[in-house]
XYZ file of C-alpha atoms in Angstrom:
55
model
C 95.307 103.195 94.710
C 96.236 100.806 91.903
C 98.816 98.032 92.224
C 100.085 95.346 89.857
C 100.988 91.823 90.986
C 101.084 92.558 94.710
C 101.570 89.602 97.028
C 99.453 91.050 99.823
C 95.814 91.409 98.762
C 94.920 94.583 100.663
C 98.276 96.371 100.166
C 96.825 99.143 97.978
C 94.153 100.021 100.534
C 96.646 99.884 103.403
C 98.915 102.304 101.537
C 96.079 104.837 101.262
C 95.587 104.734 105.030
C 99.254 104.514 106.059
C 100.305 107.444 103.859
C 97.225 109.429 104.884
C 96.334 110.321 101.302
C 92.745 111.188 102.268
C 93.523 113.465 105.221
C 93.451 116.655 103.162
C 89.839 115.901 102.197
C 88.449 115.322 105.705
C 87.752 119.047 106.199
C 85.344 119.034 103.236
C 82.698 117.313 105.397
C 81.810 114.836 102.664
C 81.922 111.081 102.521
C 85.372 109.782 101.633
C 85.811 106.338 100.126
C 89.059 104.492 99.546
C 89.501 101.872 96.842
C 92.456 99.531 96.512
C 92.595 97.726 93.178
C 95.071 94.967 92.355
C 95.760 94.006 88.749
C 97.234 90.734 87.541
C 99.710 91.120 84.691
C 99.348 87.415 83.933
C 95.539 87.525 83.656
C 95.587 91.089 82.323
C 92.611 91.905 84.478
C 91.579 92.967 87.967
C 92.684 90.338 90.478
C 90.777 91.788 93.446
C 89.625 95.074 94.908
C 88.888 96.464 98.343
C 86.705 99.312 99.514
C 86.582 101.183 102.800
C 84.505 104.154 103.882
C 87.003 106.484 105.595
C 84.549 109.149 106.677
């Protein structure tokens, strides 16, 4: 999930989990990774990123 200028650092990753975007892939019996990436429009670059292994 990509976000721009979010106030809460881990908001993109939380959205992946809260909206259950990965649920349809759980039946594939493979590793599922979630990445939340926040961009800064001021710096025009990645501000921070978060990773979580979901399965």
